[in-house]
Amino acid sequence: MSPGPAGPTGPTGPGPGDTPIRVLVVEDDPVAADAHQLYVGRVPGFTVAGVAHSRVEAGRLLERTDIDLILLDLYLPDGHGLQLLRSLRAGGHHADVIAVTSARDLAVVREGVSLGVVQYVLKPFTFATLRDRLVRYAEFRAAAGEASGQEEVDRALGALRAPQPASLPKGLSAPTLSAVTRALRASAEGLTAAEAGAEVGISRITARRYLEHLVTNGRAQRSPQYGQVGRPELQYRWLPAGH
């Protein structure tokens, strides 16, 4: 799917007369690749210059296409994303990289930083998460000239840092939210609040609060489940990235 031309971003990105930041999406899952392409196309000042589903395909695209930023999946069918990145650096390619991955190994994160990965976005994620990273990258990229001092250098580098995560609503805890999230993601058919509560070891009412929080934040959807006579029960299902 084509995202269409990117528009101006105002003060946080390229201006009306500036060239959009050209992005290469490297993702082996076609559905996820389409979603990432759509997401990028919705952020003014960015344009998708190519989509690759493998390390080899990405290398070929980079040989013939000018790219400013790579959205790089680290788990590719023909090699690790960092292998692609190492070969690019050896060949003189200097495109910046945002790793879009489920990899949580901090050793991999450190190696990626040394190879020029400027941001990590962990799957699954929402459009808002990627938009924030892209806008911050645009701010970092727009910084030019000589810094007047340490404060200005810190400000430029700080543009890449993600904000602190918003605090959870009162009465919700991060460990329990993680447990409910894992249970919901593991269930292909979805879970009711009672089932989620039994799985995690909390009450149905408490489980429903966490499930509703996931719905509010776009990570889950709810639908009525009609079974026995009586009031239908709500069924919750996890929403993968791209929905």
Tab-separated table of C-alpha atoms in Angstrom:
chain	number	residue	atom	x	y	z
A	1	MET	CA	0.000	0.000	0.000
A	2	SER	CA	1.306	3.396	-0.896
A	3	PRO	CA	1.421	5.958	1.912
A	4	GLY	CA	1.230	8.888	-0.458
A	5	PRO	CA	3.375	11.984	-0.394
A	6	ALA	CA	4.504	13.341	2.930
A	7	GLY	CA	3.642	16.896	3.880
A	8	PRO	CA	5.386	19.542	5.976
A	9	THR	CA	5.734	19.078	9.695
A	10	GLY	CA	6.209	22.602	10.919
A	11	PRO	CA	8.769	23.248	13.667
A	12	THR	CA	9.346	19.581	14.580
A	13	GLY	CA	10.346	18.292	11.157
A	14	PRO	CA	11.223	19.271	7.615
A	15	GLY	CA	9.565	22.453	6.435
A	16	PRO	CA	7.425	22.916	3.328
A	17	GLY	CA	10.413	23.437	1.054
A	18	ASP	CA	12.587	20.733	2.542
A	19	THR	CA	13.179	17.254	1.169
A	20	PRO	CA	11.270	14.590	3.131
A	21	ILE	CA	13.316	12.119	5.145
A	22	ARG	CA	13.561	8.999	2.966
A	23	VAL	CA	12.821	5.786	4.842
A	24	LEU	CA	13.544	2.170	3.978
A	25	VAL	CA	11.300	-0.346	5.748
A	26	VAL	CA	13.062	-3.698	6.308
A	27	GLU	CA	10.574	-6.246	7.661
A	28	ASP	CA	10.091	-9.894	6.678
A	29	ASP	CA	6.411	-10.084	7.667
A	30	PRO	CA	4.407	-8.611	4.739
A	31	VAL	CA	1.498	-7.557	6.973
A	32	ALA	CA	3.814	-5.799	9.430
A	33	ALA	CA	5.767	-4.237	6.551
A	34	ASP	CA	2.548	-2.784	5.126
A	35	ALA	CA	1.610	-1.448	8.551
A	36	HIS	CA	5.021	0.172	9.069
A	37	GLN	CA	4.864	1.703	5.606
A	38	LEU	CA	1.413	3.102	6.357
A	39	TYR	CA	2.568	4.444	9.723
A	40	VAL	CA	5.574	6.238	8.203
A	41	GLY	CA	3.391	7.734	5.487
A	42	ARG	CA	1.128	9.252	8.135
A	43	VAL	CA	3.984	11.255	9.700
A	44	PRO	CA	4.533	14.557	7.845
A	45	GLY	CA	8.099	15.079	6.662
A	46	PHE	CA	8.770	11.380	6.035
A	47	THR	CA	8.333	9.284	2.899
A	48	VAL	CA	8.819	5.559	2.281
A	49	ALA	CA	11.466	5.150	-0.415
A	50	GLY	CA	11.401	1.355	-0.388
A	51	VAL	CA	10.297	-1.815	1.391
A	52	ALA	CA	12.501	-4.917	1.747
A	53	HIS	CA	11.567	-8.294	3.201
A	54	SER	CA	15.084	-9.728	3.542
A	55	ARG	CA	18.691	-8.748	4.156
A	56	VAL	CA	19.634	-9.309	0.502
A	57	GLU	CA	16.695	-7.303	-0.797
A	58	ALA	CA	17.544	-4.437	1.567
A	59	GLY	CA	21.167	-4.409	0.377
A	60	ARG	CA	20.076	-4.213	-3.264
A	61	LEU	CA	17.670	-1.364	-2.548
A	62	LEU	CA	20.350	0.585	-0.702
A	63	GLU	CA	22.707	0.240	-3.666
A	64	ARG	CA	20.325	2.073	-5.987
A	65	THR	CA	18.209	4.256	-3.674
A	66	ASP	CA	19.178	7.208	-1.478
A	67	ILE	CA	18.018	6.424	2.053
A	68	ASP	CA	18.198	8.631	5.153
A	69	LEU	CA	16.662	6.297	7.726
A	70	ILE	CA	16.159	2.528	7.938
A	71	LEU	CA	13.358	0.961	9.979
A	72	LEU	CA	15.130	-2.320	10.599
A	73	ASP	CA	13.680	-5.594	11.823
A	74	LEU	CA	16.515	-7.541	13.479
A	75	TYR	CA	15.164	-11.031	12.741
A	76	LEU	CA	15.337	-11.505	8.972
A	77	PRO	CA	14.957	-14.815	7.097
A	78	ASP	CA	18.467	-14.631	5.599
A	79	GLY	CA	20.436	-13.197	8.511
A	80	HIS	CA	20.371	-10.935	11.537
A	81	GLY	CA	19.619	-7.269	10.984
A	82	LEU	CA	22.873	-6.269	12.637
A	83	GLN	CA	24.757	-8.330	10.039
A	84	LEU	CA	23.117	-6.170	7.389
A	85	LEU	CA	24.058	-3.080	9.334
A	86	ARG	CA	27.700	-4.167	9.715
A	87	SER	CA	27.994	-4.763	5.963
A	88	LEU	CA	26.432	-1.376	5.233
A	89	ARG	CA	28.881	0.437	7.481
A	90	ALA	CA	31.779	-1.451	5.904
A	91	GLY	CA	30.507	-0.341	2.496
A	92	GLY	CA	30.325	3.307	3.511
A	93	HIS	CA	26.551	3.620	3.963
A	94	HIS	CA	25.731	6.111	6.711
A	95	ALA	CA	21.933	5.926	6.934
A	96	ASP	CA	20.598	6.145	10.464
A	97	VAL	CA	18.658	3.199	11.858
A	98	ILE	CA	15.628	2.740	14.068
A	99	ALA	CA	15.439	-0.898	15.127
A	100	VAL	CA	11.854	-2.179	15.034
A	101	THR	CA	12.067	-5.521	16.751
A	102	SER	CA	10.950	-7.909	19.458
A	103	ALA	CA	14.603	-8.433	20.503
A	104	ARG	CA	15.134	-7.548	24.155
A	105	ASP	CA	18.739	-8.739	24.564
A	106	LEU	CA	20.626	-5.729	25.935
A	107	ALA	CA	23.887	-7.014	24.429
A	108	VAL	CA	22.218	-6.726	21.022
A	109	VAL	CA	21.004	-3.246	21.953
A	110	ARG	CA	24.562	-2.162	22.838
A	111	GLU	CA	25.969	-3.559	19.606
A	112	GLY	CA	23.247	-1.820	17.649
A	113	VAL	CA	24.080	1.520	19.241
A	114	SER	CA	27.735	1.081	18.249
A	115	LEU	CA	26.611	0.507	14.643
A	116	GLY	CA	24.422	3.588	14.479
A	117	VAL	CA	21.018	2.484	15.779
A	118	VAL	CA	19.547	5.730	17.109
A	119	GLN	CA	16.267	4.338	18.473
A	120	TYR	CA	14.671	1.033	19.441
A	121	VAL	CA	10.938	0.396	19.052
A	122	LEU	CA	9.816	-2.872	20.628
A	123	LYS	CA	7.069	-4.886	18.961
A	124	PRO	CA	4.149	-4.770	19.293
A	125	PHE	CA	3.726	-1.011	19.144
A	126	THR	CA	1.121	1.569	18.194
A	127	PHE	CA	1.254	4.278	15.556
A	128	ALA	CA	1.642	6.875	18.318
A	129	THR	CA	4.831	5.178	19.541
A	130	LEU	CA	6.474	5.146	16.111
A	131	ARG	CA	5.284	8.670	15.357
A	132	ASP	CA	6.954	9.907	18.552
A	133	ARG	CA	10.253	8.248	17.602
A	134	LEU	CA	10.153	9.648	14.069
A	135	VAL	CA	9.349	13.170	15.227
A	136	ARG	CA	12.199	13.025	17.748
A	137	TYR	CA	14.552	11.750	15.064
A	138	ALA	CA	13.521	14.639	12.797
A	139	GLU	CA	14.302	17.105	15.597
A	140	PHE	CA	17.705	15.504	16.136
A	141	ARG	CA	18.433	15.503	12.412
A	142	ALA	CA	17.406	19.161	12.052
A	143	ALA	CA	19.965	20.304	14.633
A	144	ALA	CA	22.770	22.025	12.718
A	145	GLY	CA	25.591	24.495	13.208
A	146	GLU	CA	27.994	24.772	16.100
A	147	ALA	CA	26.702	24.260	19.626
A	148	SER	CA	27.157	27.178	21.970
A	149	GLY	CA	27.950	24.863	24.857
A	150	GLN	CA	27.207	21.666	26.757
A	151	GLU	CA	23.544	22.543	27.267
A	152	GLU	CA	22.900	22.795	23.537
A	153	VAL	CA	24.697	19.500	22.873
A	154	ASP	CA	22.620	17.846	25.589
A	155	ARG	CA	19.450	19.315	24.097
A	156	ALA	CA	20.278	17.929	20.636
A	157	LEU	CA	21.004	14.447	21.990
A	158	GLY	CA	17.977	14.634	24.265
A	159	ALA	CA	15.709	14.864	21.239
A	160	LEU	CA	16.337	11.153	20.657
A	161	ARG	CA	15.363	10.127	24.158
A	162	ALA	CA	11.862	8.793	24.589
A	163	PRO	CA	9.765	10.445	27.274
A	164	GLN	CA	9.182	8.669	30.549
A	165	PRO	CA	6.239	6.280	30.222
A	166	ALA	CA	2.973	7.650	31.498
A	167	SER	CA	2.060	6.457	34.958
A	168	LEU	CA	-0.620	3.796	35.198
A	169	PRO	CA	-4.077	4.688	36.482
A	170	LYS	CA	-4.437	4.519	40.237
A	171	GLY	CA	-4.779	0.959	41.459
A	172	LEU	CA	-2.992	-0.677	38.517
A	173	SER	CA	0.527	-2.093	38.811
A	174	ALA	CA	3.067	-2.662	36.050
A	175	PRO	CA	3.858	-6.314	37.025
A	176	THR	CA	0.171	-7.283	36.991
A	177	LEU	CA	-0.385	-5.439	33.716
A	178	SER	CA	2.514	-7.400	32.210
A	179	ALA	CA	1.021	-10.672	33.471
A	180	VAL	CA	-2.424	-9.875	32.028
A	181	THR	CA	-0.823	-8.799	28.748
A	182	ARG	CA	1.138	-12.061	28.477
A	183	ALA	CA	-1.974	-14.119	29.172
A	184	LEU	CA	-4.010	-12.225	26.583
A	185	ARG	CA	-1.296	-12.433	23.916
A	186	ALA	CA	-0.953	-16.186	24.502
A	187	SER	CA	-4.663	-16.829	23.886
A	188	ALA	CA	-5.549	-17.072	20.201
A	189	GLU	CA	-9.281	-17.072	21.008
A	190	GLY	CA	-9.105	-14.237	23.517
A	191	LEU	CA	-10.110	-14.196	27.174
A	192	THR	CA	-12.984	-13.050	29.302
A	193	ALA	CA	-12.209	-11.104	32.465
A	194	ALA	CA	-12.960	-14.227	34.509
A	195	GLU	CA	-10.587	-16.332	32.406
A	196	ALA	CA	-7.840	-13.701	32.565
A	197	GLY	CA	-8.280	-13.421	36.319
A	198	ALA	CA	-8.005	-17.189	36.763
A	199	GLU	CA	-4.924	-17.280	34.531
A	200	VAL	CA	-3.106	-14.523	36.418
A	201	GLY	CA	-4.466	-15.190	39.900
A	202	ILE	CA	-6.543	-12.055	40.407
A	203	SER	CA	-10.264	-11.372	40.683
A	204	ARG	CA	-12.510	-11.003	37.648
A	205	ILE	CA	-13.186	-7.352	38.507
A	206	THR	CA	-9.483	-6.577	38.814
A	207	ALA	CA	-8.692	-8.403	35.564
A	208	ARG	CA	-11.371	-6.409	33.781
A	209	ARG	CA	-9.745	-3.130	34.868
A	210	TYR	CA	-6.457	-4.208	33.302
A	211	LEU	CA	-8.155	-5.476	30.158
A	212	GLU	CA	-10.084	-2.213	29.785
A	213	HIS	CA	-6.806	-0.333	30.197
A	214	LEU	CA	-5.373	-2.314	27.262
A	215	VAL	CA	-8.483	-1.513	25.212
A	216	THR	CA	-8.203	2.200	26.027
A	217	ASN	CA	-4.588	2.204	24.871
A	218	GLY	CA	-5.358	0.413	21.611
A	219	ARG	CA	-3.621	-2.854	22.527
A	220	ALA	CA	-6.760	-4.982	22.816
A	221	GLN	CA	-10.334	-5.067	21.550
A	222	ARG	CA	-13.484	-6.256	23.247
A	223	SER	CA	-16.582	-7.897	21.799
A	224	PRO	CA	-19.648	-9.515	23.354
A	225	GLN	CA	-19.562	-13.308	23.605
A	226	TYR	CA	-23.023	-14.860	23.281
A	227	GLY	CA	-23.394	-18.248	24.876
A	228	GLN	CA	-25.867	-19.385	27.489
A	229	VAL	CA	-29.102	-17.518	28.110
A	230	GLY	CA	-28.451	-14.291	29.914
A	231	ARG	CA	-26.256	-11.258	29.611
A	232	PRO	CA	-23.403	-11.713	27.070
A	233	GLU	CA	-19.863	-11.748	28.449
A	234	LEU	CA	-17.142	-9.532	27.034
A	235	GLN	CA	-14.335	-11.301	25.202
A	236	TYR	CA	-10.976	-9.515	24.963
A	237	ARG	CA	-8.451	-10.134	22.188
A	238	TRP	CA	-4.908	-8.838	21.749
A	239	LEU	CA	-4.353	-6.467	18.826
A	240	PRO	CA	-0.985	-6.952	17.089
A	241	ALA	CA	0.964	-4.014	15.641
A	242	GLY	CA	-0.651	-2.603	12.546
A	243	HIS	CA	-4.266	-2.658	13.744
